[in-house]
XYZ file of C-alpha atoms in Angstrom:
295
model
C 0.000 0.000 0.000
C 1.126 3.540 -0.733
C 1.696 5.647 2.369
C 2.011 9.413 2.565
C 3.408 11.217 5.590
C 2.503 14.812 6.372
C 4.559 16.075 9.292
C 8.086 14.673 9.432
C 8.913 14.849 13.114
C 10.038 11.926 15.246
C 6.823 9.902 15.039
C 6.049 10.547 11.372
C 9.555 9.791 10.159
C 9.881 6.814 12.505
C 6.598 5.305 11.306
C 7.659 5.835 7.715
C 10.927 4.005 8.297
C 9.180 1.113 10.046
C 6.482 0.735 7.407
C 9.025 0.893 4.596
C 10.970 -1.921 6.291
C 7.746 -3.942 6.295
C 7.002 -3.596 2.599
C 4.853 -0.478 2.430
C 5.669 2.063 -0.287
C 6.290 5.600 0.938
C 4.657 7.721 -1.758
C 5.922 11.042 -0.470
C 6.338 13.375 2.473
C 5.515 16.986 3.247
C 6.224 19.088 6.294
C 6.023 22.624 7.627
C 9.348 23.418 5.966
C 10.791 21.988 2.782
C 14.109 21.381 4.544
C 12.435 19.097 7.082
C 10.577 17.230 4.337
C 13.765 16.757 2.330
C 15.662 15.374 5.335
C 12.939 12.809 5.926
C 12.673 12.004 2.216
C 16.388 11.236 2.089
C 15.967 8.677 4.870
C 12.771 7.235 3.423
C 13.991 7.162 -0.195
C 10.888 8.960 -1.405
C 9.997 12.346 -2.924
C 9.413 15.453 -0.821
C 6.664 17.915 -1.678
C 5.996 21.494 -0.665
C 2.232 20.985 -0.395
C 0.507 18.235 1.625
C -2.347 17.721 -0.830
C 0.068 16.320 -3.418
C 1.244 13.744 -0.890
C -2.361 12.869 -0.071
C -3.333 12.425 -3.721
C -0.459 9.946 -4.224
C -1.378 7.843 -1.183
C -3.835 5.198 -0.056
C -2.907 5.738 3.601
C -2.284 9.319 4.709
C -0.577 9.940 8.048
C -1.000 13.468 9.426
C 1.717 13.482 12.082
C 1.971 17.202 12.705
C 1.615 18.826 16.120
C -1.792 18.207 17.664
C -3.027 21.741 17.077
C -2.127 21.550 13.382
C -3.895 18.264 12.577
C -7.339 19.782 12.084
C -6.213 22.774 10.010
C -3.973 20.577 7.839
C -6.809 18.102 7.241
C -9.149 20.971 6.342
C -6.600 22.505 3.972
C -6.007 19.210 2.162
C -9.742 18.603 1.862
C -10.282 22.116 0.555
C -7.758 21.498 -2.216
C -9.191 18.133 -3.246
C -6.475 15.988 -1.692
C -8.753 13.346 -0.154
C -10.942 10.813 -1.947
C -13.140 7.798 -1.203
C -11.173 4.659 -0.365
C -8.347 6.442 1.423
C -7.634 6.080 5.124
C -6.410 9.184 6.926
C -4.623 8.594 10.231
C -3.353 10.789 13.029
C -1.248 9.581 15.972
C -2.274 12.020 18.694
C -2.988 10.617 22.133
C -5.432 13.332 23.136
C -7.441 13.927 19.941
C -10.149 11.688 18.526
C -10.734 10.875 14.882
C -13.310 13.698 14.761
C -10.471 16.108 14.018
C -10.229 14.325 10.645
C -13.855 15.037 9.714
C -12.772 17.090 6.664
C -11.315 13.861 5.245
C -14.521 11.971 6.062
C -16.575 14.585 4.264
C -14.478 13.916 1.162
C -15.262 10.194 1.391
C -12.111 8.997 3.146
C -12.040 6.927 6.332
C -10.531 8.308 9.546
C -8.468 6.653 12.268
C -6.759 7.795 15.452
C -3.845 5.417 16.091
C -1.768 6.199 19.168
C 1.204 4.273 20.569
C 1.720 4.188 24.316
C 5.355 4.985 23.782
C 7.843 7.825 24.089
C 9.697 8.832 20.909
C 12.304 11.542 21.400
C 13.556 11.275 17.810
C 13.032 9.186 14.690
C 15.660 6.598 15.591
C 14.132 6.173 19.044
C 10.729 5.781 17.403
C 12.089 3.005 15.184
C 13.497 1.259 18.253
C 10.524 1.796 20.567
C 7.349 1.539 18.480
C 7.555 -2.167 17.540
C 5.916 -4.258 20.247
C 4.065 -1.303 21.779
C 0.411 -1.140 22.763
C -1.667 1.111 20.493
C -5.116 2.601 20.964
C -7.417 2.628 17.937
C -10.486 4.827 17.429
C -12.278 5.595 14.195
C -14.382 4.244 11.352
C -15.027 0.491 11.237
C -13.106 -0.063 8.007
C -10.264 2.105 9.280
C -10.075 0.063 12.479
C -9.397 -3.040 10.391
C -6.475 -1.268 8.743
C -5.258 -0.087 12.141
C -5.260 -3.674 13.380
C -3.164 -4.674 10.366
C -0.676 -1.845 10.948
C -0.287 -2.771 14.615
C 0.163 -6.427 13.675
C 2.870 -5.438 11.199
C 4.608 -3.557 14.033
C 4.442 -6.658 16.268
C 2.306 -4.678 18.700
C -0.940 -4.995 20.620
C -4.028 -2.835 20.298
C -7.239 -1.980 22.035
C -10.292 -0.134 20.751
C -11.127 3.031 22.689
C -14.276 5.142 22.584
C -13.980 8.839 21.713
C -15.408 9.753 25.121
C -12.653 7.859 26.949
C -9.767 9.343 24.963
C -9.039 12.262 27.376
C -8.866 9.894 30.362
C -6.638 7.521 28.407
C -4.327 10.409 27.547
C -4.291 11.546 31.183
C -3.106 8.055 32.162
C -0.332 8.241 29.576
C 0.722 11.677 30.839
C 0.940 10.395 34.409
C 3.058 7.415 33.337
C 5.395 9.486 31.160
C 5.383 13.199 31.998
C 4.585 13.005 35.694
C 7.108 10.233 36.224
C 9.745 12.766 35.180
C 8.228 15.229 37.655
C 8.366 12.644 40.458
C 12.021 11.959 39.752
C 12.678 15.704 39.785
C 10.924 15.941 43.175
C 13.194 13.215 44.501
C 16.275 15.012 43.138
C 15.240 18.283 44.765
C 14.660 16.654 48.143
C 18.043 14.965 47.949
C 19.679 18.275 47.071
C 17.894 19.934 50.007
C 19.503 17.237 52.161
C 22.913 18.417 50.936
C 23.757 16.126 48.024
C 25.175 17.613 44.812
C 22.796 17.432 41.817
C 24.978 15.101 39.733
C 25.472 12.760 42.675
C 21.734 12.787 43.413
C 21.028 11.585 39.875
C 23.623 8.804 40.166
C 22.551 7.803 43.658
C 18.842 7.554 42.913
C 19.077 5.823 39.520
C 19.509 2.275 40.945
C 16.594 2.838 43.331
C 14.359 4.047 40.502
C 15.382 1.164 38.240
C 14.933 -1.372 41.038
C 11.467 -0.058 41.817
C 10.455 -0.313 38.169
C 11.772 -3.882 38.052
C 9.643 -4.709 41.094
C 6.571 -3.171 39.445
C 7.125 -5.258 36.298
C 7.756 -8.428 38.312
C 5.189 -8.070 41.098
C 2.745 -5.438 39.866
C 0.972 -2.757 41.837
C 0.282 -2.805 44.781
C 2.688 -5.622 45.720
C 5.722 -3.589 44.628
C 4.997 -0.878 47.215
C 7.522 -0.715 50.055
C 8.531 1.958 52.562
C 7.117 3.702 55.616
C 3.534 4.138 54.427
C 3.312 0.494 53.352
C 4.363 -0.582 56.851
C 2.438 2.101 58.777
C 5.516 3.893 60.124
C 3.977 7.117 61.425
C 7.139 8.313 63.174
C 9.210 8.198 59.988
C 6.626 10.116 57.942
C 6.385 12.704 60.739
C 10.163 13.151 60.620
C 10.008 13.622 56.842
C 7.431 16.379 57.228
C 9.336 18.175 60.005
C 12.551 18.201 57.990
C 10.740 19.259 54.830
C 9.027 22.140 56.617
C 12.443 23.397 57.698
C 14.522 22.730 54.574
C 12.174 22.382 51.576
C 8.766 23.850 52.493
C 7.817 24.402 48.848
C 7.812 20.617 48.325
C 5.738 19.680 51.355
C 2.301 19.970 49.751
C 3.058 17.606 46.885
C 4.701 15.153 49.302
C 1.553 15.149 51.440
C -0.688 14.610 48.403
C 1.408 11.701 47.187
C 1.427 10.222 50.673
C -2.356 10.363 50.891
C -2.652 8.644 47.514
C -0.149 6.002 48.628
C -2.362 5.159 51.615
C -4.846 3.719 49.137
C -2.163 1.636 47.432
C -0.993 0.319 50.810
C -4.582 -0.523 51.682
C -4.932 -2.599 48.515
C -1.668 -4.350 49.325
C -3.050 -5.294 52.734
C 0.085 -4.230 54.605
C -1.515 -1.334 56.513
C -4.058 -1.785 59.298
C -6.949 0.585 59.963
C -5.270 2.290 62.908
C -2.056 2.974 60.976
C -4.022 4.261 57.999
C -6.022 6.624 60.223
C -2.921 8.001 61.949
C -1.063 8.515 58.678
C -4.108 10.068 57.042
C -4.468 12.533 59.909
C -0.783 13.429 59.751
C -0.629 13.873 55.983
C -3.909 15.737 55.590
C -3.323 18.335 58.304
C -0.170 20.465 58.064
C 1.143 21.344 61.487
C -0.727 18.556 63.259
C 0.682 15.630 65.192
C -1.054 12.271 65.005
C -3.572 11.340 67.695
C -4.781 7.878 68.468
C -8.128 7.239 66.777
């Protein structure tokens, strides 16, 4: 099948490389700048075009892999210039947007699909390495879903069908797992630095702990991988954390308390925390300046 790629960033170029390896023909690429399109074309051994509608006309499958905010306007522009036709499938790879953003293609008779990998792709080479074997969400027209299943199969991945209404919650989950994980690691670094450790040493010191925790999650799952003072109901240790934080890193105390309160629920599901310990920790974490009282 002939594939066109509009938007030659990490995901678009990476998908093009992977599909070309698997026997798809790359009919052409276009991007915001001709220089970007030409760089991708050189890697994909295909022509580069200044206008996206030419790429669309040459293709049976059209990937619009621009920034999220550009997908709708690009689809509308291509449709307005006669770039879409019946029988085509138009695909975007946004995690937050549904296939509705491709309605201009639908109105021209094409099918629409939102195909999103639960994966992080910092550049095209990382996309080539990471996308195969990933889990993808699929949302769109029935015929387009069948093509999406084939594409995921060709990438040795897994897929699940998601409803348009659930897409924002799905994307929130992905953001927590990817973006907020970085934020949690940064929080840990900042607390370690407040304790007196140099930033570069903090990164080195915490890396084995982070990697070990992730290994435990993969091996045991949540909540069994949870360890530490909340899991064992150690009120005195959490109280000491909060006292030290109030003195040395007060700007980080609120987020620490919020995470602690959430972790009480995980510990409860693990079954390692009794009702009395949970009540004491909940009182301590929810009330700045308080000391725990027996329930």
